[in-house]
Coordinates of C-alpha atoms in Angstrom, one line a residue:
X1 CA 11.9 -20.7 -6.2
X2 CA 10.3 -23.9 -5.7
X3 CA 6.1 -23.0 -4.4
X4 CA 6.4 -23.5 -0.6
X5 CA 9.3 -21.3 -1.1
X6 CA 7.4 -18.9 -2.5
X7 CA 4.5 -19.0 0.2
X8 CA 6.5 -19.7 3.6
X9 CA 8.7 -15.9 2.2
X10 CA 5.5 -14.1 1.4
X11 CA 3.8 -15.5 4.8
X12 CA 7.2 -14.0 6.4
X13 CA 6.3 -11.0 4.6
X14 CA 3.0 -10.4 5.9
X15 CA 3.7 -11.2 9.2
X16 CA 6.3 -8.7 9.8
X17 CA 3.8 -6.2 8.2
X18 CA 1.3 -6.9 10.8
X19 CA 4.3 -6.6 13.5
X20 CA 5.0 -3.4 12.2
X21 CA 1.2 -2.4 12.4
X22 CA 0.3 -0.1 15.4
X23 CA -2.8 -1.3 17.5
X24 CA -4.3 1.9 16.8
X25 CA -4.7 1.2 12.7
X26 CA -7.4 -1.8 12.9
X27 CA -10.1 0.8 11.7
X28 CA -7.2 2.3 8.9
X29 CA -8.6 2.5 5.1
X30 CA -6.2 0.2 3.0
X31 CA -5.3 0.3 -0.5
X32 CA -7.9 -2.5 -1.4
X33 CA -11.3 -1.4 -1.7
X34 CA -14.0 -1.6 0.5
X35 CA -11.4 -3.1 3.5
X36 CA -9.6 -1.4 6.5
X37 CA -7.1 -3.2 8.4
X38 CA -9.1 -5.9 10.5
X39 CA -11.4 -6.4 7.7
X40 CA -8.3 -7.3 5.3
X41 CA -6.7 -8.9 8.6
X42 CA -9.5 -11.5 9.2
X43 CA -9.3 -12.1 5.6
X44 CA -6.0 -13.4 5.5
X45 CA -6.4 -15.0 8.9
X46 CA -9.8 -17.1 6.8
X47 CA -7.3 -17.7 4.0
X48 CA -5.3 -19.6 6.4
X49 CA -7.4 -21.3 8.4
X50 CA -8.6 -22.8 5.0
X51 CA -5.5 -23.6 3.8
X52 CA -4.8 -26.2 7.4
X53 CA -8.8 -27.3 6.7
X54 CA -8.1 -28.1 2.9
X55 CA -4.0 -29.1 2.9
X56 CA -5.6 -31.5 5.5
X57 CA -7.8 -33.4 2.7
X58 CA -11.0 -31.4 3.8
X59 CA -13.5 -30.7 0.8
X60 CA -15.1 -27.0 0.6
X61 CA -18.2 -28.5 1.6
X62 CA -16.8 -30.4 4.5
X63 CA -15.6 -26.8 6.1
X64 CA -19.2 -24.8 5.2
X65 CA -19.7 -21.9 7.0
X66 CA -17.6 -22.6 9.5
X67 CA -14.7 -20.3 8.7
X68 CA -17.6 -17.1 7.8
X69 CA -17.8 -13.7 9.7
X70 CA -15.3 -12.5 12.3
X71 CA -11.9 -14.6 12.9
X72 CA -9.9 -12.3 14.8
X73 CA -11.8 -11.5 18.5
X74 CA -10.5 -9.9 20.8
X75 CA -6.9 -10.1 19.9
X76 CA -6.5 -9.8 16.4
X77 CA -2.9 -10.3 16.3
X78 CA -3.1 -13.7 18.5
X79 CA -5.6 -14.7 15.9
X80 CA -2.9 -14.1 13.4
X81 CA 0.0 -15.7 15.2
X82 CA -2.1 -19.0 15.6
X83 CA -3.4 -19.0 12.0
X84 CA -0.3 -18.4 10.5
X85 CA 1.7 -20.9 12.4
X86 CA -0.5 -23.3 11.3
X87 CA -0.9 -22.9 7.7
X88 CA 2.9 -22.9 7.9
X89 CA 3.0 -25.9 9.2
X90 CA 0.4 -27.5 7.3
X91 CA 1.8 -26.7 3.9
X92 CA 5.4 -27.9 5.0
X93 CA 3.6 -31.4 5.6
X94 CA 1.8 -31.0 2.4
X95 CA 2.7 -33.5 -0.3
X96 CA 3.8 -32.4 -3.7
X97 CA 0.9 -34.2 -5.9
X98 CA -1.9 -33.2 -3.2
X99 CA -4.9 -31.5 -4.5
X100 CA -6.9 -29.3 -2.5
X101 CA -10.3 -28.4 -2.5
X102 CA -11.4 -31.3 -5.3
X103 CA -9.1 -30.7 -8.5
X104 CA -6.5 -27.6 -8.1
X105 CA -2.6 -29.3 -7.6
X106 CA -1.3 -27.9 -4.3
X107 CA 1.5 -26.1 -6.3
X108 CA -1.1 -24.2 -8.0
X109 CA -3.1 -23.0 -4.5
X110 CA 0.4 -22.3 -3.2
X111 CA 0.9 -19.8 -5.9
X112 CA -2.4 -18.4 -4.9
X113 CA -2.1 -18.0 -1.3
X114 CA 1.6 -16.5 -1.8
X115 CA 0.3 -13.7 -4.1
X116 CA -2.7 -12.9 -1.8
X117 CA -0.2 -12.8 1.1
X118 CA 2.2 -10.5 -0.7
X119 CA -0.2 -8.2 -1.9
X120 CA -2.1 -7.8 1.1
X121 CA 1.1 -7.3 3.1
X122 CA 2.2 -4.3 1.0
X123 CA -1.5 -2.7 1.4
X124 CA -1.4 -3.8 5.0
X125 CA 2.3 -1.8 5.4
X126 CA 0.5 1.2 3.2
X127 CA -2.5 1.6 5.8
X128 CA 0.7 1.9 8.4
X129 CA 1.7 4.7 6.7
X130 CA 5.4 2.3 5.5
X131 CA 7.0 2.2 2.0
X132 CA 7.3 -1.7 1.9
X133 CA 9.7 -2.8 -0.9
X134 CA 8.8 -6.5 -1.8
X135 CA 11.4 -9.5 -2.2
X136 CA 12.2 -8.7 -5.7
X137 CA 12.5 -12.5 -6.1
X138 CA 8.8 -13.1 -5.3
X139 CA 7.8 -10.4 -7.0
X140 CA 9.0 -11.4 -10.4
X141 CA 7.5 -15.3 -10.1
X142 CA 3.8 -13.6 -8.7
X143 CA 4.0 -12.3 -11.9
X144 CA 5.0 -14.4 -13.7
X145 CA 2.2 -16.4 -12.3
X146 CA -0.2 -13.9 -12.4
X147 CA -0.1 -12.7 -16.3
X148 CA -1.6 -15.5 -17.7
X149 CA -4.4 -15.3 -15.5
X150 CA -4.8 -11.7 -15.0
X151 CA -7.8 -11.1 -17.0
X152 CA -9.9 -13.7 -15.8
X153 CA -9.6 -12.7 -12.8
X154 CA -10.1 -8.8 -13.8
X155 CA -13.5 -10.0 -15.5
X156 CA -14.8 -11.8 -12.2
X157 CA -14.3 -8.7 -10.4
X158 CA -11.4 -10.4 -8.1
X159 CA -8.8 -7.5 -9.3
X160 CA -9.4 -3.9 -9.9
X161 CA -8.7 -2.2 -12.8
X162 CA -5.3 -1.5 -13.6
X163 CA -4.2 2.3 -12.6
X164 CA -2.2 4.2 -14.9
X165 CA 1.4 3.3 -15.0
X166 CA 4.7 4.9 -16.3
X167 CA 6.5 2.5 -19.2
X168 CA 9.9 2.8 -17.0
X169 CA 7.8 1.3 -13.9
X170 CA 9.6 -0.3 -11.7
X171 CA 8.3 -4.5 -11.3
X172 CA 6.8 -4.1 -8.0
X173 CA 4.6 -1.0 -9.3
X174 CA 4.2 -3.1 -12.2
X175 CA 3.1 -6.1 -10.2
X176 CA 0.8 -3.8 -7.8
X177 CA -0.8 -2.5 -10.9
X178 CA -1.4 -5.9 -12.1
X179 CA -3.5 -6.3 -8.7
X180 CA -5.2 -2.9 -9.3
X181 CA -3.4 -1.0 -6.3
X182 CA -1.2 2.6 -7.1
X183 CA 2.0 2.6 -5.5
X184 CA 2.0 6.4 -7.1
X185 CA -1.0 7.3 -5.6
X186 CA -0.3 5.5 -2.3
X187 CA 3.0 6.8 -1.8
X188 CA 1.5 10.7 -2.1
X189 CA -1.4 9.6 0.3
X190 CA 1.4 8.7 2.7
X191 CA 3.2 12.0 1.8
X192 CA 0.5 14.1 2.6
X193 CA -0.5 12.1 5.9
X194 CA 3.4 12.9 7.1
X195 CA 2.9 16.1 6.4
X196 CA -0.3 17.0 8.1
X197 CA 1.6 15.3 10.9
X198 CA 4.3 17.5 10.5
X199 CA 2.0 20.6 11.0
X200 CA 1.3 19.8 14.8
X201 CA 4.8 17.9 15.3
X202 CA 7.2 19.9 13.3
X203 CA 8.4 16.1 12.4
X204 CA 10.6 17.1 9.2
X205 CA 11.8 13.9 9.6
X206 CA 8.6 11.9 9.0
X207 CA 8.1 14.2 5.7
X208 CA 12.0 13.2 4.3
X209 CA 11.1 9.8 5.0
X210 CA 8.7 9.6 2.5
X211 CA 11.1 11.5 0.0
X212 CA 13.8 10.4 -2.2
X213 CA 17.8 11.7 -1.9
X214 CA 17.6 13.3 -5.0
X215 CA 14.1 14.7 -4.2
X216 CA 12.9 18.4 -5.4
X217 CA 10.9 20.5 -4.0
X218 CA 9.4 24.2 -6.0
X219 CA 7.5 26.0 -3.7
X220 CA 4.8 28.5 -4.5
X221 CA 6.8 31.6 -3.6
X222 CA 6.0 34.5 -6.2
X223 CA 6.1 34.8 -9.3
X224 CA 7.7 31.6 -10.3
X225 CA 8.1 29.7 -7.1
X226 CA 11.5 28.6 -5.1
X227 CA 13.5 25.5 -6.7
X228 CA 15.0 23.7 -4.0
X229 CA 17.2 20.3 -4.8
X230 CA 18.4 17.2 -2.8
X231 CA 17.6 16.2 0.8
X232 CA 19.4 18.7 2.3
X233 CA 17.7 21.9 0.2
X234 CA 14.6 20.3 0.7
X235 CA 14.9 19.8 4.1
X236 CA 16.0 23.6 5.2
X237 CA 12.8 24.8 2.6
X238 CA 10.7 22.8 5.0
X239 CA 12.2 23.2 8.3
X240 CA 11.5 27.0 7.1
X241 CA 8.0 26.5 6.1
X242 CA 7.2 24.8 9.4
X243 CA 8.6 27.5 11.7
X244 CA 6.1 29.7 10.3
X245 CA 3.3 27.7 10.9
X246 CA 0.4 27.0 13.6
X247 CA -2.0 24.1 14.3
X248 CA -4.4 26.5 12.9
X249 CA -2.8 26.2 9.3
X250 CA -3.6 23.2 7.7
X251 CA -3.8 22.1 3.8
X252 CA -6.5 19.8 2.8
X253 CA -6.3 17.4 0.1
X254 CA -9.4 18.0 -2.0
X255 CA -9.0 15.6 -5.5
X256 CA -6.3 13.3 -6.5
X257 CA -5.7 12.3 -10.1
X258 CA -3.2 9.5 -11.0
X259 CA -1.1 9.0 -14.2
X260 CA 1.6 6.7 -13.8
X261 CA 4.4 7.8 -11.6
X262 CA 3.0 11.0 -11.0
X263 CA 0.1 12.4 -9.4
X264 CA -1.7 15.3 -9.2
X265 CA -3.3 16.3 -6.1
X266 CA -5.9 19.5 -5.8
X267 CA -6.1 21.6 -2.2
X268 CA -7.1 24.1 0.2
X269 CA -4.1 25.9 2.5
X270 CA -6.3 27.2 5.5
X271 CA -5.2 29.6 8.2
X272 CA -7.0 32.0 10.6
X273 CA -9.4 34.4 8.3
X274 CA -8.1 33.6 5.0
X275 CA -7.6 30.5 2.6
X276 CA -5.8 30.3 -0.7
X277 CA -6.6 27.1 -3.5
X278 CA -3.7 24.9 -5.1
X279 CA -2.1 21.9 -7.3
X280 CA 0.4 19.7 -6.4
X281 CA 2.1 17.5 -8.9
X282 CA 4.1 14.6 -8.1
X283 CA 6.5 12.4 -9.8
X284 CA 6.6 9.1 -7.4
X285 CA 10.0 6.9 -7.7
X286 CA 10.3 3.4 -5.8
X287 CA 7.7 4.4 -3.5
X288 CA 9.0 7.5 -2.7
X289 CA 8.3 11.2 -3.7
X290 CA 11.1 12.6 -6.1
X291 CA 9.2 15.9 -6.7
X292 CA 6.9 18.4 -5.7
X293 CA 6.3 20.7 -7.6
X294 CA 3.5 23.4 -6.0
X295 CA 1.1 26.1 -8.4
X296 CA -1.6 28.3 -6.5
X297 CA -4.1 30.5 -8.2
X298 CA -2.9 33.8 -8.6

């Protein structure tokens, strides 16, 4: 996969995760610290309006400030469109032994802006509440790429630390671990926002969505719960569970802990004049919940 390869698929990548991106998710919390969806929006939309001012033969200095603060206006997707055309563009005329910004070899910022873009399209597609799966392609040469260097970029405080993650991980948790993000732990969040949904909706659809064929499901029916197994058990326990519920009954997720591939999630099951305390514990395969298994305090 030759380096504008590898950019122009994960600029295709990103864009179709904003297309996919209701206009109601701008103020969304994402997967990367400290950003919601515009924030991490305008930063890609900065990364490639740099990208045109430096492929271009413009030094950082030459640019300034000029590219600081808010990118995206009044229409942050236009602002996208137009950026991303022409960083496109601008790196197909790019020549092979250019160097941008003073001494790094356009190959090398290539590699750069494709892993940003990937990354930030999966945690883009995770604030829209989608199980992205990444060209497994680009996702072996980012990391590829990206070992070498992944330390020095941990100690400038550029990556997270990594998350916990299970030896038989598959390589795009093993890549978004590299970049500090938890598909485990954003696959549950995504779980639990379905289902919270499902509550007012009755959407058992959304909630198999986020679950795999082959999922299980144990249930906190007394004294040692209800075992239910594949997408069709699992889907009657929770058409069943549903029917029997209110927009007055609501669980709230108190504490998460991640390990790995699973997750355990602490909560609060409310309805009208009583509550009742309880753990959830997860085991998360390709993005997708493959069990739940439910405990309550007796």
């Amino acid at each position: 996969m030759s380096e504008q390869t590898r950019f122009t698929t994960a600029l295709a990548t990103f864009d179709s995760a904003v297309r996919a991106l209701p206009g109601d998710r701008l103020g969304s919390h994402t997967p990367c610290a400290g950003w919601d969806v515009r924030a991490l929006l305008n930063h890609v939309v900065g990364e490639d309006r740099w990208a045109v001012e430096l492929l271009a033969g413009r030094s950082i200095a030459d640019v300034g400030d000029s590219l600081d603060g808010d990118l995206l206006g009044e229409d942050p997707f236009a602002a996208w469109a137009a950026a991303s055309a022409a960083a496109a563009a601008a790196v197909e005329a790019a020549g092979p032994d250019a160097v941008v910004g003073g001494p790094t070899p356009v190959a090398e910022y290539l590699r750069q802006l494709a892993a940003d873009h990937l990354v930030h399209a999966w945690d883009l597609a995770t604030a829209a509440g989608v199980n992205l799966r990444l060209d497994t392609g680009l996702v072996a040469a980012v990391a590829e790429w990206f070992a070498p260097v992944e330390e020095t970029y941990r100690s400038y405080g550029m990556v997270a630390p990594r998350p916990p993650l299970a030896r038989d991980a598959e390589p795009q948790a093993r890549l978004l671990a590299m970049f500090g993000r938890s598909e485990a732990l954003a696959t549950v969040e995504r779980f639990q926002a379905a289902f919270d949904a499902a509550f007012d909706d009755k959407d058992v659809d959304a909630v198999m969505a986020c679950m795999t064929g082959d999922c299980v499901f144990e249930s906190t029916a007394p004294p040692d719960g209800e075992r239910h197994a594949g997408a069709g058990a699992v889907r009657a326990a929770w058409e069943k569970f549903f029917a029997g519920t209110t927009v007055e009954h609501r669980i709230v997720a108190e504490e998460r802990f991640d390990a790995g591939d699973r997750v355990a999630v602490r909560w609060r099951y409310e309805w009208p004049g009583g509550h009742v305390r309880g753990v959830d514990l997860f085991v998360v395969r390709g993005g997708l919940v493959a069990e739940k298994l439910a405990y309550v305090k007796g």
